[in-house]
Amino acid sequence: MALGLGVIGWRCDPEALPVWKALVKIPLLPASKARAITTSTAEKEEASPDVVVKTVVEERLVPQTTKVITKPIRSGQQVYAEGDLIILNQVSAGAEVLADGNIHVYGALRGRALAGVKGDVEARIFVKAWRLNWFLSQVILC
């Protein structure tokens, strides 16, 4: 009867290795309180000099997480997100919301919002409602 079990290694006293150890290619596990794994010298000698082992390291840009704020941002508060920032309430006058990515405000935006603070020129600010007279007074033309 097959149980579907596979042997991944075995453990014994390294000074009392059995005779059959050289015939089996099962790794020797360290003692339960040991930190280092010891490898057999016989396994190292079996490697062919024609085999070249390359270590490939793939570098990936990990997307930042999105921060979601459900409470109102009050005057004097500053909220920063490393990725995108989603605010499901209002941003009061005198408050600041900053994000490395996009900013979405699904309430009134009366405070300051800065998207792409680390240089992302594609970052945008999406606002559901704002006071037009406040918005026009905050625009600075360069």
PDB file of C-alpha atoms in Angstrom:
ATOM      1  CA  MET A   1       0.000   0.000   0.000  1.00  0.00           C
ATOM      2  CA  ALA A   2       1.505   3.347  -1.074  1.00  0.00           C
ATOM      3  CA  LEU A   3       1.162   6.108   1.500  1.00  0.00           C
ATOM      4  CA  GLY A   4       2.495   8.911  -0.693  1.00  0.00           C
ATOM      5  CA  LEU A   5       5.351   9.654   1.664  1.00  0.00           C
ATOM      6  CA  GLY A   6       8.777  10.685   0.478  1.00  0.00           C
ATOM      7  CA  VAL A   7      12.032  10.670   2.408  1.00  0.00           C
ATOM      8  CA  ILE A   8      13.631  14.115   2.554  1.00  0.00           C
ATOM      9  CA  GLY A   9      16.519  13.277   4.832  1.00  0.00           C
ATOM     10  CA  TRP A  10      17.650  11.349   7.841  1.00  0.00           C
ATOM     11  CA  ARG A  11      19.287  12.134  11.144  1.00  0.00           C
ATOM     12  CA  CYS A  12      21.926  10.237  13.106  1.00  0.00           C
ATOM     13  CA  ASP A  13      25.123  10.837  14.998  1.00  0.00           C
ATOM     14  CA  PRO A  14      27.663  12.097  12.398  1.00  0.00           C
ATOM     15  CA  GLU A  15      30.418  10.046  14.053  1.00  0.00           C
ATOM     16  CA  ALA A  16      28.443   6.815  13.666  1.00  0.00           C
ATOM     17  CA  LEU A  17      27.439   6.927  10.018  1.00  0.00           C
ATOM     18  CA  PRO A  18      26.119   3.619   8.718  1.00  0.00           C
ATOM     19  CA  VAL A  19      27.979   1.710   6.023  1.00  0.00           C
ATOM     20  CA  TRP A  20      25.130   2.054   3.530  1.00  0.00           C
ATOM     21  CA  LYS A  21      25.231   5.903   3.663  1.00  0.00           C
ATOM     22  CA  ALA A  22      27.573   6.048   0.634  1.00  0.00           C
ATOM     23  CA  LEU A  23      25.027   4.095  -1.459  1.00  0.00           C
ATOM     24  CA  VAL A  24      22.069   6.391  -0.704  1.00  0.00           C
ATOM     25  CA  LYS A  25      21.666   9.973  -1.875  1.00  0.00           C
ATOM     26  CA  ILE A  26      19.523  11.159   1.021  1.00  0.00           C
ATOM     27  CA  PRO A  27      20.763  14.281   2.830  1.00  0.00           C
ATOM     28  CA  LEU A  28      21.904  14.017   6.392  1.00  0.00           C
ATOM     29  CA  LEU A  29      19.884  16.391   8.561  1.00  0.00           C
ATOM     30  CA  PRO A  30      21.528  18.195  11.479  1.00  0.00           C
ATOM     31  CA  ALA A  31      20.833  17.284  15.072  1.00  0.00           C
ATOM     32  CA  SER A  32      17.650  18.838  16.416  1.00  0.00           C
ATOM     33  CA  LYS A  33      19.540  21.548  18.333  1.00  0.00           C
ATOM     34  CA  ALA A  34      22.213  22.164  15.699  1.00  0.00           C
ATOM     35  CA  ARG A  35      22.171  25.274  13.518  1.00  0.00           C
ATOM     36  CA  ALA A  36      24.392  24.304  10.590  1.00  0.00           C
ATOM     37  CA  ILE A  37      23.771  21.617   7.990  1.00  0.00           C
ATOM     38  CA  THR A  38      26.754  19.446   7.275  1.00  0.00           C
ATOM     39  CA  THR A  39      27.224  17.995   3.812  1.00  0.00           C
ATOM     40  CA  SER A  40      28.960  14.786   3.010  1.00  0.00           C
ATOM     41  CA  THR A  41      32.352  14.990   1.277  1.00  0.00           C
ATOM     42  CA  ALA A  42      31.372  12.055  -0.953  1.00  0.00           C
ATOM     43  CA  GLU A  43      28.527  14.115  -2.437  1.00  0.00           C
ATOM     44  CA  LYS A  44      30.937  16.959  -3.259  1.00  0.00           C
ATOM     45  CA  GLU A  45      33.314  14.638  -5.105  1.00  0.00           C
ATOM     46  CA  GLU A  46      30.524  13.287  -7.339  1.00  0.00           C
ATOM     47  CA  ALA A  47      30.053  16.634  -9.120  1.00  0.00           C
ATOM     48  CA  SER A  48      31.477  16.653 -12.619  1.00  0.00           C
ATOM     49  CA  PRO A  49      33.971  19.406 -13.499  1.00  0.00           C
ATOM     50  CA  ASP A  50      32.003  19.912 -16.746  1.00  0.00           C
ATOM     51  CA  VAL A  51      28.938  21.083 -14.821  1.00  0.00           C
ATOM     52  CA  VAL A  52      28.747  24.831 -14.337  1.00  0.00           C
ATOM     53  CA  VAL A  53      26.401  26.107 -11.678  1.00  0.00           C
ATOM     54  CA  LYS A  54      25.122  29.630 -12.211  1.00  0.00           C
ATOM     55  CA  THR A  55      23.236  31.660  -9.695  1.00  0.00           C
ATOM     56  CA  VAL A  56      20.574  33.763 -11.342  1.00  0.00           C
ATOM     57  CA  VAL A  57      19.274  36.699  -9.400  1.00  0.00           C
ATOM     58  CA  GLU A  58      16.208  38.390 -10.812  1.00  0.00           C
ATOM     59  CA  GLU A  59      15.555  41.914  -9.673  1.00  0.00           C
ATOM     60  CA  ARG A  60      11.922  42.927  -9.650  1.00  0.00           C
ATOM     61  CA  LEU A  61      10.245  46.185  -8.830  1.00  0.00           C
ATOM     62  CA  VAL A  62       7.821  45.375  -6.054  1.00  0.00           C
ATOM     63  CA  PRO A  63       4.660  47.445  -6.294  1.00  0.00           C
ATOM     64  CA  GLN A  64       3.853  49.373  -3.180  1.00  0.00           C
ATOM     65  CA  THR A  65       0.669  48.662  -1.322  1.00  0.00           C
ATOM     66  CA  THR A  66      -2.343  50.911  -1.452  1.00  0.00           C
ATOM     67  CA  LYS A  67      -3.302  52.723   1.732  1.00  0.00           C
ATOM     68  CA  VAL A  68      -7.036  53.182   2.310  1.00  0.00           C
ATOM     69  CA  ILE A  69      -8.276  55.815   4.788  1.00  0.00           C
ATOM     70  CA  THR A  70     -11.934  55.654   5.819  1.00  0.00           C
ATOM     71  CA  LYS A  71     -12.008  58.463   8.391  1.00  0.00           C
ATOM     72  CA  PRO A  72     -11.973  62.204   7.613  1.00  0.00           C
ATOM     73  CA  ILE A  73      -8.554  63.880   7.475  1.00  0.00           C
ATOM     74  CA  ARG A  74      -8.769  66.825   9.860  1.00  0.00           C
ATOM     75  CA  SER A  75      -6.987  70.170   9.710  1.00  0.00           C
ATOM     76  CA  GLY A  76      -3.341  69.839  10.732  1.00  0.00           C
ATOM     77  CA  GLN A  77      -3.124  66.128   9.908  1.00  0.00           C
ATOM     78  CA  GLN A  78      -0.725  64.779   7.303  1.00  0.00           C
ATOM     79  CA  VAL A  79      -1.177  61.354   5.689  1.00  0.00           C
ATOM     80  CA  TYR A  80       1.559  59.733   3.585  1.00  0.00           C
ATOM     81  CA  ALA A  81       1.390  56.543   1.493  1.00  0.00           C
ATOM     82  CA  GLU A  82       4.314  54.780  -0.180  1.00  0.00           C
ATOM     83  CA  GLY A  83       2.015  53.619  -2.977  1.00  0.00           C
ATOM     84  CA  ASP A  84      -1.433  54.822  -3.938  1.00  0.00           C
ATOM     85  CA  LEU A  85      -3.652  56.583  -1.406  1.00  0.00           C
ATOM     86  CA  ILE A  86      -7.421  56.179  -1.345  1.00  0.00           C
ATOM     87  CA  ILE A  87      -9.452  58.408   0.970  1.00  0.00           C
ATOM     88  CA  LEU A  88     -13.106  57.485   1.373  1.00  0.00           C
ATOM     89  CA  ASN A  89     -14.001  60.648   3.290  1.00  0.00           C
ATOM     90  CA  GLN A  90     -13.227  64.353   3.206  1.00  0.00           C
ATOM     91  CA  VAL A  91      -9.879  66.118   3.481  1.00  0.00           C
ATOM     92  CA  SER A  92     -10.413  69.242   5.586  1.00  0.00           C
ATOM     93  CA  ALA A  93      -8.785  72.609   4.921  1.00  0.00           C
ATOM     94  CA  GLY A  94      -5.299  72.706   6.421  1.00  0.00           C
ATOM     95  CA  ALA A  95      -4.765  68.924   6.022  1.00  0.00           C
ATOM     96  CA  GLU A  96      -2.211  67.334   3.684  1.00  0.00           C
ATOM     97  CA  VAL A  97      -2.344  64.028   1.854  1.00  0.00           C
ATOM     98  CA  LEU A  98       0.811  62.856   0.104  1.00  0.00           C
ATOM     99  CA  ALA A  99       1.523  59.717  -1.907  1.00  0.00           C
ATOM    100  CA  ASP A 100       4.293  58.259  -4.035  1.00  0.00           C
ATOM    101  CA  GLY A 101       1.580  57.100  -6.433  1.00  0.00           C
ATOM    102  CA  ASN A 102      -1.932  58.276  -7.245  1.00  0.00           C
ATOM    103  CA  ILE A 103      -4.366  59.881  -4.804  1.00  0.00           C
ATOM    104  CA  HIS A 104      -8.102  59.156  -4.915  1.00  0.00           C
ATOM    105  CA  VAL A 105     -10.397  61.299  -2.750  1.00  0.00           C
ATOM    106  CA  TYR A 106     -14.051  60.192  -2.692  1.00  0.00           C
ATOM    107  CA  GLY A 107     -15.137  63.079  -0.481  1.00  0.00           C
ATOM    108  CA  ALA A 108     -14.568  66.815  -0.529  1.00  0.00           C
ATOM    109  CA  LEU A 109     -10.952  67.873  -0.986  1.00  0.00           C
ATOM    110  CA  ARG A 110     -10.417  71.130   0.873  1.00  0.00           C
ATOM    111  CA  GLY A 111      -6.826  70.515   1.958  1.00  0.00           C
ATOM    112  CA  ARG A 112      -3.617  69.948   0.020  1.00  0.00           C
ATOM    113  CA  ALA A 113      -2.985  66.812  -2.063  1.00  0.00           C
ATOM    114  CA  LEU A 114       0.424  65.956  -3.527  1.00  0.00           C
ATOM    115  CA  ALA A 115       0.777  62.886  -5.764  1.00  0.00           C
ATOM    116  CA  GLY A 116       4.071  61.436  -7.019  1.00  0.00           C
ATOM    117  CA  VAL A 117       6.147  63.025  -4.270  1.00  0.00           C
ATOM    118  CA  LYS A 118       9.187  60.865  -5.098  1.00  0.00           C
ATOM    119  CA  GLY A 119       9.285  61.887  -8.728  1.00  0.00           C
ATOM    120  CA  ASP A 120       6.553  59.853 -10.433  1.00  0.00           C
ATOM    121  CA  VAL A 121       5.411  62.262 -13.156  1.00  0.00           C
ATOM    122  CA  GLU A 122       2.586  59.889 -14.150  1.00  0.00           C
ATOM    123  CA  ALA A 123       0.931  60.092 -10.706  1.00  0.00           C
ATOM    124  CA  ARG A 124      -2.482  61.753 -10.696  1.00  0.00           C
ATOM    125  CA  ILE A 125      -5.001  63.123  -8.184  1.00  0.00           C
ATOM    126  CA  PHE A 126      -8.593  61.964  -8.603  1.00  0.00           C
ATOM    127  CA  VAL A 127     -11.221  63.957  -6.708  1.00  0.00           C
ATOM    128  CA  LYS A 128     -14.960  63.323  -6.605  1.00  0.00           C
ATOM    129  CA  ALA A 129     -15.887  66.783  -5.295  1.00  0.00           C
ATOM    130  CA  TRP A 130     -14.025  69.961  -4.439  1.00  0.00           C
ATOM    131  CA  ARG A 131     -14.902  73.567  -3.878  1.00  0.00           C
ATOM    132  CA  LEU A 132     -14.185  75.324  -7.154  1.00  0.00           C
ATOM    133  CA  ASN A 133     -13.368  78.722  -5.603  1.00  0.00           C
ATOM    134  CA  TRP A 134     -10.845  77.090  -3.244  1.00  0.00           C
ATOM    135  CA  PHE A 135      -9.337  75.088  -6.089  1.00  0.00           C
ATOM    136  CA  LEU A 136      -8.802  78.105  -8.325  1.00  0.00           C
ATOM    137  CA  SER A 137      -7.175  80.038  -5.502  1.00  0.00           C
ATOM    138  CA  GLN A 138      -4.666  77.187  -4.955  1.00  0.00           C
ATOM    139  CA  VAL A 139      -3.501  76.912  -8.579  1.00  0.00           C
ATOM    140  CA  ILE A 140      -0.040  78.306  -9.204  1.00  0.00           C
ATOM    141  CA  LEU A 141       0.944  78.757 -12.819  1.00  0.00           C
ATOM    142  CA  CYS A 142       4.590  78.285 -13.691  1.00  0.00           C
TER     143      CYS A 142
END
